[in-house]
XYZ file of C-alpha atoms in Angstrom:
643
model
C 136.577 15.125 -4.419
C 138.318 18.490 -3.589
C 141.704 16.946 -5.007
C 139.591 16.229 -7.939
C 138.498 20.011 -8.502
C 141.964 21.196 -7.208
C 143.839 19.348 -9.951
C 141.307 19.425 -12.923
C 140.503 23.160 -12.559
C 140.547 24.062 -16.076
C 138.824 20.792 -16.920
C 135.975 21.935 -13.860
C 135.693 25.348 -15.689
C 134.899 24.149 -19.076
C 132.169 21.430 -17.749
C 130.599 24.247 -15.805
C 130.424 26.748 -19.013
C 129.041 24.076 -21.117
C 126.197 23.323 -18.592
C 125.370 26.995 -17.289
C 125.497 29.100 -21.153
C 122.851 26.993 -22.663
C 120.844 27.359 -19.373
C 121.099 30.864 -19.537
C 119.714 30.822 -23.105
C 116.538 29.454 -22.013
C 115.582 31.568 -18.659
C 117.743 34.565 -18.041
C 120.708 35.198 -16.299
C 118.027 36.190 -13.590
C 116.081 33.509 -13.929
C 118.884 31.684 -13.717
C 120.182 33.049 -10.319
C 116.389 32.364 -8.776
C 117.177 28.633 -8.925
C 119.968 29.274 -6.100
C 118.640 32.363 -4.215
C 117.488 30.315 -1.423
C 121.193 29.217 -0.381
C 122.292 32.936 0.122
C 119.269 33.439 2.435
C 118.432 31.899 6.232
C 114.872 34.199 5.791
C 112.323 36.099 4.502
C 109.383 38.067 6.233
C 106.425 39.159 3.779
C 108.887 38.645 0.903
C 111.784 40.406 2.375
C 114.732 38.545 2.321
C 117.307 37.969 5.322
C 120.523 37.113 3.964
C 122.585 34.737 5.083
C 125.631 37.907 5.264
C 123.220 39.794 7.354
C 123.050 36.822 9.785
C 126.540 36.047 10.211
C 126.712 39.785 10.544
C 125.027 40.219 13.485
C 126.173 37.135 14.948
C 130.030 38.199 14.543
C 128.683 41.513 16.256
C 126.883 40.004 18.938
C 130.153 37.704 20.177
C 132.319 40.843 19.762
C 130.176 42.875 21.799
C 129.937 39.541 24.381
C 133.701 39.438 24.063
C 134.369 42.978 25.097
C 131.807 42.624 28.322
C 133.242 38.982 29.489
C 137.176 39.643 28.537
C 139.303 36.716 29.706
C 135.914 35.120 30.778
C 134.507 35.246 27.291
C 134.272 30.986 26.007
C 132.336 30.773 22.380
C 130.891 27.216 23.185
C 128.335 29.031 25.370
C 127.411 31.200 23.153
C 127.730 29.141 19.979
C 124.704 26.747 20.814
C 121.719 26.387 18.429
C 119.246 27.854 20.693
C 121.444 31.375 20.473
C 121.362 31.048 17.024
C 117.662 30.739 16.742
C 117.301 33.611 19.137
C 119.704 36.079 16.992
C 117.487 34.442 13.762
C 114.145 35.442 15.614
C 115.623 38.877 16.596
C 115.978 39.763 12.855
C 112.736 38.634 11.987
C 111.117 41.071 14.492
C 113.001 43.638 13.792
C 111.687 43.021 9.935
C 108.321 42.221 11.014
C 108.799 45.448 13.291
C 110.080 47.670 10.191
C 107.267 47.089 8.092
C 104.637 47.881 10.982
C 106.338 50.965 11.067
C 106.131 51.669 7.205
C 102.802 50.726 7.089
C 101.898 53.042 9.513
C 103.502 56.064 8.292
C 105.443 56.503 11.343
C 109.379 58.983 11.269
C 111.203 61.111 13.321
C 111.473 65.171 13.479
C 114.610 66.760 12.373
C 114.928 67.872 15.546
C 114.486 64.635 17.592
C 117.388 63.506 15.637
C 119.551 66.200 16.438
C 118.664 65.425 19.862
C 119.571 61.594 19.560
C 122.552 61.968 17.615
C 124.185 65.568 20.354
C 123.117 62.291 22.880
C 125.271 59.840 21.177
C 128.583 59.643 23.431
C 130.063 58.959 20.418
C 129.672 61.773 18.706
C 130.011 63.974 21.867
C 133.489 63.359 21.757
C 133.893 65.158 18.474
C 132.766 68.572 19.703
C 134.945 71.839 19.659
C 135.315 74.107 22.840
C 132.492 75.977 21.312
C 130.396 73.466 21.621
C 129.710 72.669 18.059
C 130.257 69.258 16.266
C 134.050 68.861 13.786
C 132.085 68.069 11.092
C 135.603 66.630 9.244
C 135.912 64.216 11.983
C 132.454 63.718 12.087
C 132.618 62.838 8.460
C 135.850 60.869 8.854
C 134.253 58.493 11.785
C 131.058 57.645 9.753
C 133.469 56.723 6.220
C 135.811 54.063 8.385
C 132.047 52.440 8.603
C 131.213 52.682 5.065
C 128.700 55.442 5.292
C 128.153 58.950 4.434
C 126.741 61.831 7.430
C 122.976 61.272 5.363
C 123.330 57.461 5.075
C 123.829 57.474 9.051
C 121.126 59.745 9.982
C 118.813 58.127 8.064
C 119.586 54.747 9.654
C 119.099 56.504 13.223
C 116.071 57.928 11.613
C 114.703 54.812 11.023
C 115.802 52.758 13.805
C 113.918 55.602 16.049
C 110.460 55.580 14.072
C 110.801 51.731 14.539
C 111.341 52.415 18.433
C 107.965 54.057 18.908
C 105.355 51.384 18.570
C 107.291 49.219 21.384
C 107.736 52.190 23.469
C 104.498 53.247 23.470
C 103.657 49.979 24.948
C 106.016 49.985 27.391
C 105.494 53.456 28.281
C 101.951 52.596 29.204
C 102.490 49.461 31.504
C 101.229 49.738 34.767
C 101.385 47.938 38.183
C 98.895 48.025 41.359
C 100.590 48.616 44.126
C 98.746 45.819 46.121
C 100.007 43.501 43.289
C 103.502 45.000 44.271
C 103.139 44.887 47.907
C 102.019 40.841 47.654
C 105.140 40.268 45.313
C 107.227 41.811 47.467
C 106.224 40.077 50.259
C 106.524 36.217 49.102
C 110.147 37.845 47.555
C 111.133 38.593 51.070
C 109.241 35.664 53.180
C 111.431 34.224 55.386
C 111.506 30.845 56.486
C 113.022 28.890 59.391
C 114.907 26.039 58.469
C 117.320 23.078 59.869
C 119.583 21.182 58.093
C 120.920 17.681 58.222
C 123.348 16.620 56.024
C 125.142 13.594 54.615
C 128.189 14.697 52.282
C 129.482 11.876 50.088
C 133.427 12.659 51.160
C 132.507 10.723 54.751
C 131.158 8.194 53.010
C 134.367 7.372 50.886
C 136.148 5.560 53.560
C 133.299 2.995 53.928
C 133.483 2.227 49.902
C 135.764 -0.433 48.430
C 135.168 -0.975 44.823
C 135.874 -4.034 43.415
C 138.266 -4.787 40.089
C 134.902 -5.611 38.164
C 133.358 -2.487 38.988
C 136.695 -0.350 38.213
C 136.560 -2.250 34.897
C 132.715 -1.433 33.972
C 133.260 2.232 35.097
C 136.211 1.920 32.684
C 134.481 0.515 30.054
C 131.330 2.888 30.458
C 132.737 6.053 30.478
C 136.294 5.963 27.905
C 135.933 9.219 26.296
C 136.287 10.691 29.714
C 139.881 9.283 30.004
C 141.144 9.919 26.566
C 144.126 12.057 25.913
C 142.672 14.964 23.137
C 143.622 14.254 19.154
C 146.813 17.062 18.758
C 147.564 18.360 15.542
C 150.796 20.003 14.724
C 150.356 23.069 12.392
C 152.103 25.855 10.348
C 149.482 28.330 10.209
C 149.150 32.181 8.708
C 147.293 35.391 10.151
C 146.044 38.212 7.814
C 145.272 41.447 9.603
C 145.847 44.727 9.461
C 148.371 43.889 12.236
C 149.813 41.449 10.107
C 150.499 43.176 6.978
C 151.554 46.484 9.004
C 154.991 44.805 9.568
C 154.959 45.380 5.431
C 153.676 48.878 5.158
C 156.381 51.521 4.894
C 155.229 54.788 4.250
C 157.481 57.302 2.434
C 158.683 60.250 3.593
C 156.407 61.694 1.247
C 153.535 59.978 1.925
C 153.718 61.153 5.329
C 154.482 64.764 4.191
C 151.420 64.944 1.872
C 149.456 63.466 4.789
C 150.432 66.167 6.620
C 149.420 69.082 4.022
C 145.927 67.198 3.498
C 145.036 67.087 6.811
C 147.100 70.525 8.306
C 143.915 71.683 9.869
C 143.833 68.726 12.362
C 147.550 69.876 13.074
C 146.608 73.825 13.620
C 145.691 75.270 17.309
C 143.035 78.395 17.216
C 144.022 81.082 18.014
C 143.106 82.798 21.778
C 142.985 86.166 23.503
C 142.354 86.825 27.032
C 140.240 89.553 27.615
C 137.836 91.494 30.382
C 134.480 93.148 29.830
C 132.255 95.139 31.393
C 128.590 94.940 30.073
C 125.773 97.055 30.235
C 122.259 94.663 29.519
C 120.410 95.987 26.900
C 118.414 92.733 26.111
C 117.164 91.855 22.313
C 113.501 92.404 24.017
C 114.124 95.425 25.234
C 112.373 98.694 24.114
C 113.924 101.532 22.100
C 113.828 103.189 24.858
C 116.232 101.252 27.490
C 118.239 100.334 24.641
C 118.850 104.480 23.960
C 119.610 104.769 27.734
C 121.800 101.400 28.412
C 123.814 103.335 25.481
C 123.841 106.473 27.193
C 125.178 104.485 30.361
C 128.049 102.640 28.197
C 129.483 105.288 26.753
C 129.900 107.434 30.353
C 131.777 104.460 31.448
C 133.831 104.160 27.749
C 134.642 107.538 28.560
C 135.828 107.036 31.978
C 137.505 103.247 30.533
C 139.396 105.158 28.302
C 140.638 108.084 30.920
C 141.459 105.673 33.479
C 142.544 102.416 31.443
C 144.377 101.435 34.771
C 140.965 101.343 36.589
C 139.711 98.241 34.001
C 139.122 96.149 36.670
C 137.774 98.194 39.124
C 134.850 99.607 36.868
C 134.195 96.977 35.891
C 133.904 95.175 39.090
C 131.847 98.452 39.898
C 129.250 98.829 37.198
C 129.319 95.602 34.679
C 126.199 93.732 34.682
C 127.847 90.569 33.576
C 127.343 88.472 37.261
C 129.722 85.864 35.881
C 132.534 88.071 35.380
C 131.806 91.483 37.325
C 133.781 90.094 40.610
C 136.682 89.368 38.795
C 137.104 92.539 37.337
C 135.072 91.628 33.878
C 138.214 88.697 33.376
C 136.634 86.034 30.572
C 140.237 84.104 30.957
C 141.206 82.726 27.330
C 138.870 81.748 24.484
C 138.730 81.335 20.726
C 136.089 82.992 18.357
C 132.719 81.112 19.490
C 133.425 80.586 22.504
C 131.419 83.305 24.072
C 127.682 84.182 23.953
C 128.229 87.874 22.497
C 127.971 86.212 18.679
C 129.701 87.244 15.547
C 129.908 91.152 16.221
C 131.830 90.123 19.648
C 134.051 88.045 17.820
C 134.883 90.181 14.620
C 136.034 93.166 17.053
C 137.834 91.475 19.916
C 139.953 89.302 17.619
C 141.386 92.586 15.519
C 142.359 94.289 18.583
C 145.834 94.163 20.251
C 147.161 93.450 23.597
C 146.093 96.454 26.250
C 143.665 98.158 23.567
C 140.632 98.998 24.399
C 137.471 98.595 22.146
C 134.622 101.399 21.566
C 131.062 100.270 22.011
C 130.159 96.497 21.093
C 126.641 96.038 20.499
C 125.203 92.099 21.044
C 122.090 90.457 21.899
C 123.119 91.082 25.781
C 123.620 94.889 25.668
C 126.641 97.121 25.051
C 130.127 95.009 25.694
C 133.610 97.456 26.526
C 136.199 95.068 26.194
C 140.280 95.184 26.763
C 142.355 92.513 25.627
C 144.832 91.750 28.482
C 146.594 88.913 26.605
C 147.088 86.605 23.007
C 148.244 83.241 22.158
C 148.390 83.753 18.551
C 147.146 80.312 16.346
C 149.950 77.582 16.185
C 150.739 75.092 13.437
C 152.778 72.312 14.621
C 155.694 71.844 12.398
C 155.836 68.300 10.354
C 158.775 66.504 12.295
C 157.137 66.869 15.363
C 154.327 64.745 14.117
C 155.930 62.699 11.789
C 156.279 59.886 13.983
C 152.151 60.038 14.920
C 151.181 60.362 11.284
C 153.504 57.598 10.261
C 151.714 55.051 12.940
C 147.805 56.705 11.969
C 149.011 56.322 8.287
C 150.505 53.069 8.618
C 146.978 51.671 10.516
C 145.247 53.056 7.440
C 147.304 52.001 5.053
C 147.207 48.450 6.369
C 143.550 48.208 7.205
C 142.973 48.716 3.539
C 145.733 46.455 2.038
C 143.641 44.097 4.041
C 140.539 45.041 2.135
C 142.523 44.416 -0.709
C 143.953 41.082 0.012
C 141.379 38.855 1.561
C 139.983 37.862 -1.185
C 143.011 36.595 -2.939
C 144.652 35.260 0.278
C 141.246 33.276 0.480
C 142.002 31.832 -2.947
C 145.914 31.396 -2.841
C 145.482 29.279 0.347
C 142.510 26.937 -1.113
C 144.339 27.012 -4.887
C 148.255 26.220 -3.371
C 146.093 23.520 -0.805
C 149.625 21.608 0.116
C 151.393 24.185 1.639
C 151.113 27.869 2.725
C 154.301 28.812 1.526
C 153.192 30.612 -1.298
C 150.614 32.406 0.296
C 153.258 33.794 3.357
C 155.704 34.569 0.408
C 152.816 36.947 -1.789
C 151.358 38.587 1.127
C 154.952 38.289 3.183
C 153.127 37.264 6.056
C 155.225 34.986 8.996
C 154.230 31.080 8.881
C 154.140 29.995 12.379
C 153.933 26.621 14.192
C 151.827 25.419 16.793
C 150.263 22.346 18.767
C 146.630 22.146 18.741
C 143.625 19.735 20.261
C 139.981 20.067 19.425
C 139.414 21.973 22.557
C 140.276 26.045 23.132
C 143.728 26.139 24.742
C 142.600 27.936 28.256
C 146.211 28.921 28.187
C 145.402 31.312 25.481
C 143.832 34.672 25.415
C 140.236 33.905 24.944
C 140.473 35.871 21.964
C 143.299 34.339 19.810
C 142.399 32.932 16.263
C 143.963 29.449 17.390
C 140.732 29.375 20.241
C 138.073 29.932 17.333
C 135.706 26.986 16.812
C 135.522 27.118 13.305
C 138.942 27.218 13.020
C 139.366 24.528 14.741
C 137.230 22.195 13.393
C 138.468 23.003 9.891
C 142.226 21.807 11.223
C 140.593 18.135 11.953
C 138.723 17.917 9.592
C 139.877 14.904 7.108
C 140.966 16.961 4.313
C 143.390 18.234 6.797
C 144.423 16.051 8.967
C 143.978 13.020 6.374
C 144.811 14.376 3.119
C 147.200 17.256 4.311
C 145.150 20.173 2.333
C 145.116 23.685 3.642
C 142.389 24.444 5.821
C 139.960 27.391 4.548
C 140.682 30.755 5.728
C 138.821 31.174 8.344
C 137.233 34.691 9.187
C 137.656 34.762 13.161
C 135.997 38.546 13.434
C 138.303 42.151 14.062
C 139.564 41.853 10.389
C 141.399 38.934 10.852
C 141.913 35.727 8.579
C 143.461 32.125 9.844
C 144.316 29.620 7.653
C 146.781 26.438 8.816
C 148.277 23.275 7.421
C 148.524 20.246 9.459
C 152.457 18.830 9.298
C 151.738 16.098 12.092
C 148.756 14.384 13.766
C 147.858 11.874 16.513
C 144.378 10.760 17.374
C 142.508 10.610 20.460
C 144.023 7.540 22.662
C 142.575 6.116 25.368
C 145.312 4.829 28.355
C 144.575 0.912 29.170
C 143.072 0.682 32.081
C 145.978 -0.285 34.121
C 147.748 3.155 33.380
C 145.011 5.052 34.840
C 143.724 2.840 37.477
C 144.294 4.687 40.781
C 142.057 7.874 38.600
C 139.337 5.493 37.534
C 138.959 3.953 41.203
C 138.561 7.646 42.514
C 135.832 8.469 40.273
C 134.305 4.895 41.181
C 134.341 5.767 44.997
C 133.548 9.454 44.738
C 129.855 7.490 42.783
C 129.631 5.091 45.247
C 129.821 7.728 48.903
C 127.455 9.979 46.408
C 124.952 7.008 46.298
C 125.669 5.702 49.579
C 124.783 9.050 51.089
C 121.481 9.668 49.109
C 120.519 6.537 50.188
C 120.999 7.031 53.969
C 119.542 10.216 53.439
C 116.433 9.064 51.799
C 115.734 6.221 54.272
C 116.600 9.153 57.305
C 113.564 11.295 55.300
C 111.152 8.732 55.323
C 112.195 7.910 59.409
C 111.819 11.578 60.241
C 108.780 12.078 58.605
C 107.043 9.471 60.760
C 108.983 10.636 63.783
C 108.997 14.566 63.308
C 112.509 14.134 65.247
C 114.833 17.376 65.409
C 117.603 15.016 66.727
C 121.412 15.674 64.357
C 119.608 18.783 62.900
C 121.909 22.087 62.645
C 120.603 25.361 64.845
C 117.586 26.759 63.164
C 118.064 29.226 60.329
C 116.190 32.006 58.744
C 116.256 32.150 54.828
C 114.436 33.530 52.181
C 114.447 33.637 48.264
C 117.095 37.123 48.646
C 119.246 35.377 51.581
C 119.832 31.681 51.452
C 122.422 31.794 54.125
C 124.119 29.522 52.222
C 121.502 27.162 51.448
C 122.186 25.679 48.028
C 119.721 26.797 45.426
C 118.313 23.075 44.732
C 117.269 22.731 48.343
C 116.219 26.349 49.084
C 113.840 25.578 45.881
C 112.590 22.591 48.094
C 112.203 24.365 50.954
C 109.672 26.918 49.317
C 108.018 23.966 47.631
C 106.475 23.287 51.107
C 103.113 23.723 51.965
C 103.294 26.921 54.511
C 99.618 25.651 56.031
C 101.482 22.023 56.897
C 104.462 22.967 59.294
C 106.880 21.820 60.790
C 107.903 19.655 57.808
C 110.681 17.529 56.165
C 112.000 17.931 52.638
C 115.162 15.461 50.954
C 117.674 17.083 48.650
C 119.477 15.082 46.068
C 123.114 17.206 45.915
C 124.651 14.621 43.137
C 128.233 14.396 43.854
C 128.050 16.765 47.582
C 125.521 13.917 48.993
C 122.052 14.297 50.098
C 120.566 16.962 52.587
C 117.638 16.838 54.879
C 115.649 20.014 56.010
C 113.457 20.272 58.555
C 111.018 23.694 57.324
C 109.928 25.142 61.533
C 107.868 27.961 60.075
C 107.042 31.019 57.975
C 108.849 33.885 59.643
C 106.799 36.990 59.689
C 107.916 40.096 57.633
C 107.494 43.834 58.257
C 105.624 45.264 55.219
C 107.701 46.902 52.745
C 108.201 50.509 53.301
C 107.288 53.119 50.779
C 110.325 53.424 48.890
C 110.938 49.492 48.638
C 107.507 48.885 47.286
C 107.754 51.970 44.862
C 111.043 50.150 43.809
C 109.239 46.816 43.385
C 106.236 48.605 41.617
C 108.778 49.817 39.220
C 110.444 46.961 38.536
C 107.636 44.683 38.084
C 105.696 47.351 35.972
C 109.162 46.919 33.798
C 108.596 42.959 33.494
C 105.006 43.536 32.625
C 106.075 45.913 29.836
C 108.736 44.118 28.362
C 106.009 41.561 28.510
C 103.404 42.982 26.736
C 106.078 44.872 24.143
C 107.011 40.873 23.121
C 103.343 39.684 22.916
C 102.894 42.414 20.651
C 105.554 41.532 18.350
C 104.500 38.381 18.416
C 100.938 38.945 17.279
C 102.815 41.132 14.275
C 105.031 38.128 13.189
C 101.908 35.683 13.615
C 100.491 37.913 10.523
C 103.204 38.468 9.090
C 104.424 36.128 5.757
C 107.705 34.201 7.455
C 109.871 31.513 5.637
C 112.388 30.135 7.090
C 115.160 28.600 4.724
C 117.520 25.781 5.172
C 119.558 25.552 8.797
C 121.879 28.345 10.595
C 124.474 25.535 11.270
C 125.418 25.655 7.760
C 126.097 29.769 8.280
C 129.681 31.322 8.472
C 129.775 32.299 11.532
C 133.056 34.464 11.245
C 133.542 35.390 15.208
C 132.668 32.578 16.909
């Protein structure tokens, strides 16, 4: 069929004019488009609609943020599971279901509980000057790389605040007893003394001698677990902003007019170094201690400027300035806004030369007398000794957005030229490169690498690749990054006759047979004991409990808790599948101090937390239970770009 629309395009286009213009006639181009909505949708929640874009969206984000956390331990089957995707599908419905709550109620955000959020952002704390205050042209720059404008962003932190407040108010209010927390605490941290007996299934192996029949059925029962993978040989082609950087030469005068557009990010401030001495005359004060702080300043400016030697020392003297007074009114180097004294400060100490001395300085503070002991005048650095820097930023940028450019019609070359991908590494002079692929992520790989994605994988055996030899889609596998291959050589799944893999098979036969010899001795050893109440072959007793197993695998320290405290000593049987089979003998409940003041506070805490989170989801549930939600179609039919 795809051969058929491949080779007939112009044919396919003509069909599909004369069936959709006479359509349109009758209902509307919009009309028209309401006949197919649906497919470009996964929801809706009381008639707003969650795209199918959104979805893969947030699911590219969520394994990219999953990815960065797990690194080399990051594998996309377990994430890539339907129940995930139901659970990202239900996490935009609340947050829907959530946003219209929040309309309906009426509920925003002060200007200045923003400010606060955003100055909070880590983020955005990296962009601020010595002063203090936020570059508002990086600022600016950081928010357009993400498509948005300074208003566009605050109004999405805005609103993601307002819809914060009905959870936290319910989590805000959640409360434990403490004798709640004291009983949890206590069943947390019961101890229990145990014995163990044990029958592993590796001392059983030397008592088991399968037969050829039973090597054969094992054979015959479980083949897929003996087949060699299906391998596909490939030529396959990346598009990134990586990839098409290797093309991207910026000119000499590119990188010059980068320069001269962006010569403020290349420009140091200028500095002084200066001293002070200050006499307080704060903004409060009355007319009257202003007048006379005055009077004091200018004795001192008189004796400053008869004894300019003796800075230091009057200053150490008579400044009022704790922070600099004992080092002789020094303020080491800063840059206009840097210190408190405001705009007057600034505008006078940053016209005066080295070893002048200024008259009176009025600011908010008092009366300043400052000398400038030292300048570092502002500094532009000269274009070659950035050119190499603005050549790698401007090649990054430059590539980036040939990649915007390109996707599309990289997308279409590869599906349009389907037998080879020659044409598409020629046009976009990208490198075609060869590998040997299986179904199955190569562990040898980085986790991350486009020949590991799922998707991509399963488009490269599919049979209009493997079978007809067409290009594979191009796959989006997340970070801006586009895979497409074409299969040159292929060999299916084999499985080895049995006589090529014997000695393997009869090791998986034995290693069943001690497993289910053990349990068995085990089992009838339970039912002895618990008629004899024996401790005979038991292991020294052992203290456990739900924090410390002391080794105690999880299955049987779930057993031992299982047992009724009021009916001890007692015997329990563990089933350990391919260890064997364990037997514990449960003495007695060991008593426990009681938690201590700071442990229970802890536990109050924490459980008060549960409760909350608790309570926060019940309440989002009752929202979505009256809320108007459709579900459309299934999420395994989404394009899930970074799995």
């Amino acid at each position: 069929m795809l051969d058929f629309f491949r080779n007939h395009q112009r044919l396919m286009m003509f069909m599909l004019i004369l069936v959709i213009l006479p359509g349109l006639g009758f209902v509307g181009i919009q009309g028209f488009r309401g006949f197919f909505d649906e497919s470009a949708n996964v929801a809706s929640v009381n008639g707003h609609k969650i795209t199918r874009a959104e979805y893969d969206n947030s699911w590219r984000q969520q394994l990219d943020r999953a990815r960065q956390v797990l690194g080399g331990q990051f594998d996309a089957k377990v994430f890539d599971t339907p129940e995930r995707r139901k659970e990202m599908l239900d996490g935009l419905i609340q947050q829907r279901v959530l946003a219209d709550e929040t309309q309906r109620l009426h509920l925003t955000v002060s200007d200045e509980a923003l400010r606060r959020s955003l100055l909070a952002d880590p983020v955005i704390g990296s962009l601020k000057n010595p002063d203090g205050s936020i570059d508002l042209n990086k600022y600016k720059e950081l928010l357009a790389m993400q498509g948005m404008t300074p208003d566009q962003y605050q109004e999405q932190v805005r609103y993601s605040m307002a819809m914060q407040q009905l959870p936290a108010a319910i989590t805000q209010s959640a409360f434990t007893p403490k004798t709640l927390a004291q009983h949890l605490t206590e069943l947390a941290e019961q101890q229990r003394e145990v014995q163990g007996l044990a029958f592993r299934a590796k001392e059983y192996e030397s008592k088991v001698q399968p037969t050829d029949a039973q090597i054969q059925a094992y054979y015959d029962a479980h083949r897929d677990d003996f087949a060699t993978p299906a391998t596909a040989t490939i030529q396959y082609l990346v598009l990134s902003p990586a990839a098409l950087a290797a093309s991207v030469n910026p000119s000499n005068a590119d990188l010059k007019k980068f320069y001269d557009d962006n010569i403020a990010h290349y420009r140091t401030v200028g500095e002084v170094r200066a001293s002070h001495i200050l006499i307080s005359a704060p903004k409060d004060a009355s007319a009257a201690d202003k007048e006379k702080a005055k009077q004091k300043a200018q004795e001192i400016l008189a004796q400053v400027k008869a004894h300019p030697d003796q800075f230091a020392q009057i200053a150490e003297k008579d400044s009022q300035d704790p922070g600099s007074a004992s080092k002789g009114g020094d303020l080491g180097y800063f840059s206009p806004g840097m210190i408190a004294g405001g705009k007057a400060f600034d505008d006078a100490v940053f016209k005066m030369k080295k070893d002048e001395i200024s008259d009176l300085i009025q600011s908010d503070f008092g009366y300043h007398i400052v000398k400038v002991t030292d300048e570092k005048p502002a500094a532009t650095k000269p274009f070659d000794e950035v050119k190499e820097s603005i050549a790698k930023d401007l090649k990054t940028q430059l590539a980036t957005k040939a990649f915007g450019d390109d996707s599309e019609g990289f997308t279409s070359t590869v599906y349009e030229q389907a037998k080879s991908l020659q044409p598409a590494a020629d046009k976009y002079k990208l490198q075609l490169q060869t590998a040997t692929v299986t179904p199955k992520p190569n562990g040898a790989l980085p986790p991350d690498s486009p020949l590991n994605n799922p998707r991509f994988l399963a488009a490269v055996f599919a049979n209009d690749a493997v079978k007809d030899r067409n290009n594979t889609q191009a796959i989006d596998v997340g970070d801006n990054t586009l895979i497409a291959a074409h299969v040159t050589d292929y060999k299916p799944a084999t499985v080895p006759a049995l006589a090529a893999i014997k000695d393997a098979v009869r090791q998986k036969v034995v290693a069943q047979q001690a497993a289910d010899l053990a349990r068995k001795e085990g089992e009838a050893k339970l039912a002895e004991l618990q008629k004899s109440k024996s401790t005979d072959g038991f292991s020294s007793a052992l203290k456990v409990s739900r924090n410390e197993a002391q080794g105690v695998p999880p299955a049987a320290l779930s057993a031992i808790y299982k047992v009724d405290a009021q009916k001890l000593p007692a015997y329990v049987g563990v089933d350990l599948g391919a260890d064997g089979y364990a037997v514990y003998r449960v003495n007695a409940v060991v008593p426990t101090a009681a938690a201590d003041e700071k442990r229970l506070a802890a536990a109050q805490q924490q459980i008060s937390s549960v409760n909350a989170q608790a309570e926060a989801e019940a309440y989002l549930d009752a929202l979505r239970d009256r809320s108007k939600v459709k579900m459309f179609g299934s999420l395994e039919t989404t394009q899930s770009g970074g799995d």
